[in-house]
């Protein structure tokens, strides 16, 4: 039976302490880059595999962050994930990704998995219908949460998002500046903070210009290509057609 390789084996071979070996294998910045590379190269050469799970039990840190969004195929989230990865790389951490497709149970299953793995935190764009209790449960069980793009009313956690009302207000004002007075709003749903806020930005701009806001000119729906196709059909089928639309 092959003898188990210990940290002390690597330390003795390279003339360093076992603490230095442990830090190097965890990619700690406390170890000089050249020394860290030499230790990792020797570990690979002799077949040593770093046990992240065992290390997490000792340090109470897994080095893993969960990220859950609607759909990675959305370019908006692809760009955000690139930034998340870049920041985590700086601290020698990694992330696990999940798409919830606005399915609450899928999101809950992912959160449960992160709790089982002892993840250090979760960055999430919450699924439609996410109750604040879900986020509170994660926090109380040692999984800090940060929300992006959407908010959850009643969840007292950090949130990073754009000014949705201001953005659609700008878009609507642009259409008004072109001379349009009959403007529709296409996209979004009141089930999400983004949908509510973007619609409010459109309403604010229309009312500020003294223009009529008609409920029939709001065509709500999910942010998918199919929903966009269907919304276009509804828009064209309107008897009293608008001359322009603010879409997202």
CSV table of C-alpha atoms in Angstrom, one decimal:
chain,number,residue,atom,x,y,z
A,1,UNK,CA,0.0,0.0,0.0
A,2,UNK,CA,1.4,3.4,-1.0
A,3,UNK,CA,2.5,5.6,1.8
A,4,UNK,CA,0.4,8.8,2.3
A,5,UNK,CA,2.3,11.9,1.3
A,6,UNK,CA,2.4,14.4,4.1
A,7,UNK,CA,3.1,18.2,4.1
A,8,UNK,CA,6.3,17.4,6.1
A,9,UNK,CA,7.5,15.3,3.2
A,10,UNK,CA,7.4,18.3,0.9
A,11,UNK,CA,8.8,20.6,3.5
A,12,UNK,CA,11.8,18.4,4.2
A,13,UNK,CA,12.5,18.0,0.5
A,14,UNK,CA,12.5,21.7,-0.1
A,15,UNK,CA,14.0,22.9,3.1
A,16,UNK,CA,10.9,25.0,4.2
A,17,UNK,CA,8.5,24.7,7.1
A,18,UNK,CA,5.2,22.7,6.9
A,19,UNK,CA,3.4,26.0,7.6
A,20,UNK,CA,5.0,27.5,4.5
A,21,UNK,CA,3.9,24.4,2.5
A,22,UNK,CA,0.4,24.7,3.8
A,23,UNK,CA,0.1,28.4,2.9
A,24,UNK,CA,1.6,27.9,-0.5
A,25,UNK,CA,-0.8,25.1,-1.4
A,26,UNK,CA,-3.7,27.5,-0.4
A,27,UNK,CA,-2.2,30.1,-2.7
A,28,UNK,CA,-1.6,32.4,0.2
A,29,UNK,CA,0.0,35.8,-0.7
A,30,UNK,CA,2.0,35.4,2.5
A,31,UNK,CA,4.4,33.1,0.6
A,32,UNK,CA,6.6,34.6,-2.1
A,33,UNK,CA,5.5,33.8,-5.6
A,34,UNK,CA,8.7,31.9,-6.5
A,35,UNK,CA,8.6,29.8,-3.4
A,36,UNK,CA,4.9,29.1,-3.8
A,37,UNK,CA,5.4,27.9,-7.4
A,38,UNK,CA,8.3,25.7,-6.4
A,39,UNK,CA,6.3,24.0,-3.6
A,40,UNK,CA,3.2,23.5,-5.9
A,41,UNK,CA,5.4,22.1,-8.7
A,42,UNK,CA,7.1,19.6,-6.3
A,43,UNK,CA,3.7,18.6,-4.9
A,44,UNK,CA,2.5,17.8,-8.4
A,45,UNK,CA,5.6,15.9,-9.2
A,46,UNK,CA,5.3,13.5,-6.3
A,47,UNK,CA,1.5,13.1,-6.7
A,48,UNK,CA,0.4,15.2,-3.7
A,49,UNK,CA,-3.3,16.4,-4.0
A,50,UNK,CA,-4.3,19.3,-1.8
A,51,UNK,CA,-7.4,18.5,0.2
A,52,UNK,CA,-9.4,21.7,0.1
A,53,UNK,CA,-12.2,20.2,2.2
A,54,UNK,CA,-9.9,19.2,5.1
A,55,UNK,CA,-8.3,22.6,5.0
A,56,UNK,CA,-11.7,24.3,5.1
A,57,UNK,CA,-12.4,22.4,8.3
A,58,UNK,CA,-9.3,23.7,9.9
A,59,UNK,CA,-9.7,27.3,8.7
A,60,UNK,CA,-13.5,27.6,8.6
A,61,UNK,CA,-13.0,29.0,5.1
A,62,UNK,CA,-13.7,27.0,1.9
A,63,UNK,CA,-12.4,29.5,-0.6
A,64,UNK,CA,-15.7,29.0,-2.6
A,65,UNK,CA,-18.3,31.6,-3.4
A,66,UNK,CA,-21.7,30.7,-5.0
A,67,UNK,CA,-23.1,32.8,-7.8
A,68,UNK,CA,-26.7,32.3,-9.0
A,69,UNK,CA,-28.4,34.4,-11.8
A,70,UNK,CA,-31.3,34.1,-14.1
A,71,UNK,CA,-29.5,33.0,-17.2
A,72,UNK,CA,-25.7,33.1,-18.1
A,73,UNK,CA,-26.7,33.5,-21.7
A,74,UNK,CA,-27.8,37.0,-20.9
A,75,UNK,CA,-24.8,39.2,-21.9
A,76,UNK,CA,-25.4,41.4,-18.8
A,77,UNK,CA,-24.7,38.6,-16.5
A,78,UNK,CA,-21.8,37.3,-18.6
A,79,UNK,CA,-20.0,40.6,-18.1
A,80,UNK,CA,-20.8,40.6,-14.3
A,81,UNK,CA,-19.5,37.1,-13.9
A,82,UNK,CA,-16.2,38.1,-15.6
A,83,UNK,CA,-15.8,40.8,-13.0
A,84,UNK,CA,-16.7,38.5,-10.2
A,85,UNK,CA,-14.1,36.0,-11.4
A,86,UNK,CA,-11.4,38.6,-11.7
A,87,UNK,CA,-12.0,39.8,-8.1
A,88,UNK,CA,-12.1,36.3,-6.6
A,89,UNK,CA,-8.8,35.5,-8.4
A,90,UNK,CA,-7.1,38.3,-6.5
A,91,UNK,CA,-8.0,36.6,-3.2
A,92,UNK,CA,-7.2,33.1,-4.6
A,93,UNK,CA,-10.9,32.1,-4.4
A,94,UNK,CA,-13.2,30.4,-6.9
A,95,UNK,CA,-16.9,30.3,-7.6
A,96,UNK,CA,-19.7,27.8,-8.3
A,97,UNK,CA,-22.3,29.0,-10.8
A,98,UNK,CA,-26.0,28.2,-11.1
A,99,UNK,CA,-28.7,29.5,-13.4
A,100,UNK,CA,-32.1,29.5,-11.7
A,101,UNK,CA,-34.2,30.6,-14.8
A,102,UNK,CA,-36.5,32.3,-12.3
A,103,UNK,CA,-37.4,28.9,-10.7
A,104,UNK,CA,-37.5,29.5,-7.0
A,105,UNK,CA,-37.0,25.8,-6.1
A,106,UNK,CA,-33.9,25.6,-8.3
A,107,UNK,CA,-32.4,28.6,-6.5
A,108,UNK,CA,-33.2,27.0,-3.1
A,109,UNK,CA,-31.5,23.8,-4.0
A,110,UNK,CA,-28.4,25.7,-5.0
A,111,UNK,CA,-28.4,27.6,-1.7
A,112,UNK,CA,-28.7,24.3,0.2
A,113,UNK,CA,-25.8,22.9,-1.8
A,114,UNK,CA,-23.7,26.0,-0.8
A,115,UNK,CA,-24.5,25.5,2.8
A,116,UNK,CA,-23.5,21.8,2.6
A,117,UNK,CA,-20.2,22.8,1.0
A,118,UNK,CA,-19.5,25.4,3.6
A,119,UNK,CA,-19.2,28.2,1.0
A,120,UNK,CA,-18.0,31.6,2.1
A,121,UNK,CA,-20.9,33.5,0.6
A,122,UNK,CA,-23.3,33.8,-2.3
A,123,UNK,CA,-23.8,36.5,-4.9
A,124,UNK,CA,-27.3,36.3,-6.3
A,125,UNK,CA,-29.7,37.9,-8.6
A,126,UNK,CA,-32.8,36.6,-6.9
A,127,UNK,CA,-35.5,34.6,-8.7
A,128,UNK,CA,-39.0,35.9,-9.0
A,129,UNK,CA,-40.9,35.4,-5.8
A,130,UNK,CA,-37.8,35.0,-3.5
A,131,UNK,CA,-39.0,35.7,0.0
A,132,UNK,CA,-36.8,37.5,2.5
A,133,UNK,CA,-36.9,34.5,4.7
A,134,UNK,CA,-34.8,32.5,2.2
A,135,UNK,CA,-32.0,35.0,2.4
A,136,UNK,CA,-32.3,35.3,6.2
A,137,UNK,CA,-32.1,31.5,6.5
A,138,UNK,CA,-28.8,31.5,4.5
A,139,UNK,CA,-27.3,34.3,6.6
A,140,UNK,CA,-28.3,32.7,9.9
A,141,UNK,CA,-26.6,29.5,8.7
A,142,UNK,CA,-23.3,31.3,7.9
A,143,UNK,CA,-23.8,32.0,4.3
A,144,UNK,CA,-23.6,35.8,3.7
A,145,UNK,CA,-25.5,37.1,0.7
A,146,UNK,CA,-25.1,40.0,-1.7
A,147,UNK,CA,-27.8,40.8,-4.2
A,148,UNK,CA,-27.2,42.1,-7.7
A,149,UNK,CA,-29.7,43.5,-10.3
A,150,UNK,CA,-32.7,42.8,-8.2
A,151,UNK,CA,-33.8,43.6,-4.6
A,152,UNK,CA,-35.9,41.6,-2.2
A,153,UNK,CA,-38.1,43.7,0.0
A,154,UNK,CA,-37.4,42.9,3.7
A,155,UNK,CA,-34.0,41.4,3.1
A,156,UNK,CA,-31.4,43.5,4.9
A,157,UNK,CA,-28.3,42.6,2.8
A,158,UNK,CA,-26.0,44.6,0.5
A,159,UNK,CA,-27.4,45.2,-3.0
A,160,UNK,CA,-25.6,46.3,-6.1
A,161,UNK,CA,-27.8,47.4,-9.0
A,162,UNK,CA,-28.3,50.2,-11.6
A,163,UNK,CA,-30.8,53.0,-11.3
A,164,UNK,CA,-33.6,51.3,-13.3
A,165,UNK,CA,-36.1,54.1,-13.0
A,166,UNK,CA,-33.6,56.7,-14.2
A,167,UNK,CA,-32.5,54.6,-17.1
A,168,UNK,CA,-36.0,54.0,-18.6
A,169,UNK,CA,-36.7,57.7,-17.8
A,170,UNK,CA,-33.8,58.7,-20.1
A,171,UNK,CA,-35.0,56.3,-22.8
A,172,UNK,CA,-38.5,57.6,-22.7
A,173,UNK,CA,-37.3,61.2,-22.7
A,174,UNK,CA,-35.3,60.5,-25.8
A,175,UNK,CA,-38.4,59.3,-27.6
A,176,UNK,CA,-40.3,62.4,-26.4
A,177,UNK,CA,-37.5,64.6,-27.7
A,178,UNK,CA,-38.0,63.0,-31.1
A,179,UNK,CA,-41.6,64.2,-31.1
A,180,UNK,CA,-43.4,61.0,-30.0
A,181,UNK,CA,-46.4,61.5,-27.7
A,182,UNK,CA,-47.9,58.0,-27.9
A,183,UNK,CA,-45.2,55.8,-26.3
A,184,UNK,CA,-45.6,52.2,-25.1
A,185,UNK,CA,-43.6,50.3,-22.5
A,186,UNK,CA,-42.6,46.8,-23.5
A,187,UNK,CA,-41.0,44.3,-21.2
A,188,UNK,CA,-40.7,43.6,-17.5
A,189,UNK,CA,-43.1,42.5,-14.8
A,190,UNK,CA,-44.3,43.8,-11.5
A,191,UNK,CA,-43.0,40.6,-9.9
A,192,UNK,CA,-39.5,42.0,-9.9
A,193,UNK,CA,-37.9,45.2,-8.5
A,194,UNK,CA,-36.4,45.9,-11.9
A,195,UNK,CA,-39.7,45.6,-13.7
A,196,UNK,CA,-41.5,47.9,-11.2
A,197,UNK,CA,-38.8,50.5,-11.1
A,198,UNK,CA,-38.3,50.6,-14.9
A,199,UNK,CA,-42.0,51.0,-15.5
A,200,UNK,CA,-42.1,53.8,-12.9
A,201,UNK,CA,-39.3,55.6,-14.7
A,202,UNK,CA,-41.3,55.4,-17.9
A,203,UNK,CA,-44.4,56.7,-16.1
A,204,UNK,CA,-42.5,59.5,-14.5
A,205,UNK,CA,-41.1,60.7,-17.8
A,206,UNK,CA,-44.5,60.5,-19.5
A,207,UNK,CA,-46.3,62.4,-16.7
A,208,UNK,CA,-43.6,65.1,-16.5
A,209,UNK,CA,-44.1,65.7,-20.2
A,210,UNK,CA,-47.9,65.9,-19.8
A,211,UNK,CA,-48.4,62.7,-21.9
A,212,UNK,CA,-51.0,60.0,-21.4
A,213,UNK,CA,-50.0,56.7,-19.9
A,214,UNK,CA,-52.4,54.0,-21.1
A,215,UNK,CA,-52.5,50.6,-19.3
A,216,UNK,CA,-53.1,48.9,-22.7
A,217,UNK,CA,-49.8,50.3,-23.9
A,218,UNK,CA,-47.8,48.4,-21.3
A,219,UNK,CA,-46.9,44.9,-22.6
A,220,UNK,CA,-45.3,43.0,-19.8
A,221,UNK,CA,-43.4,39.7,-20.0
A,222,UNK,CA,-40.2,37.9,-19.1
A,223,UNK,CA,-36.8,38.8,-20.6
A,224,UNK,CA,-36.6,36.1,-23.3
A,225,UNK,CA,-36.4,36.2,-27.1
A,226,UNK,CA,-39.7,34.3,-27.3
A,227,UNK,CA,-41.4,36.9,-25.0
A,228,UNK,CA,-40.0,39.7,-27.1
A,229,UNK,CA,-41.3,38.1,-30.3
A,230,UNK,CA,-44.8,37.7,-28.7
A,231,UNK,CA,-44.7,41.3,-27.3
A,232,UNK,CA,-44.0,42.6,-30.8
A,233,UNK,CA,-47.1,40.8,-32.1
A,234,UNK,CA,-49.2,42.3,-29.3
A,235,UNK,CA,-47.8,45.7,-30.1
A,236,UNK,CA,-48.7,45.5,-33.7
A,237,UNK,CA,-52.1,44.2,-32.9
A,238,UNK,CA,-53.1,47.2,-30.9
A,239,UNK,CA,-56.0,49.1,-32.5
A,240,UNK,CA,-54.9,52.5,-31.2
A,241,UNK,CA,-51.2,52.1,-31.9
A,242,UNK,CA,-48.4,54.0,-30.2
A,243,UNK,CA,-45.8,55.5,-32.5
A,244,UNK,CA,-42.8,54.4,-30.3
A,245,UNK,CA,-42.0,52.0,-27.5
A,246,UNK,CA,-39.5,51.9,-24.6
A,247,UNK,CA,-38.3,48.3,-24.6
A,248,UNK,CA,-36.0,46.2,-22.4
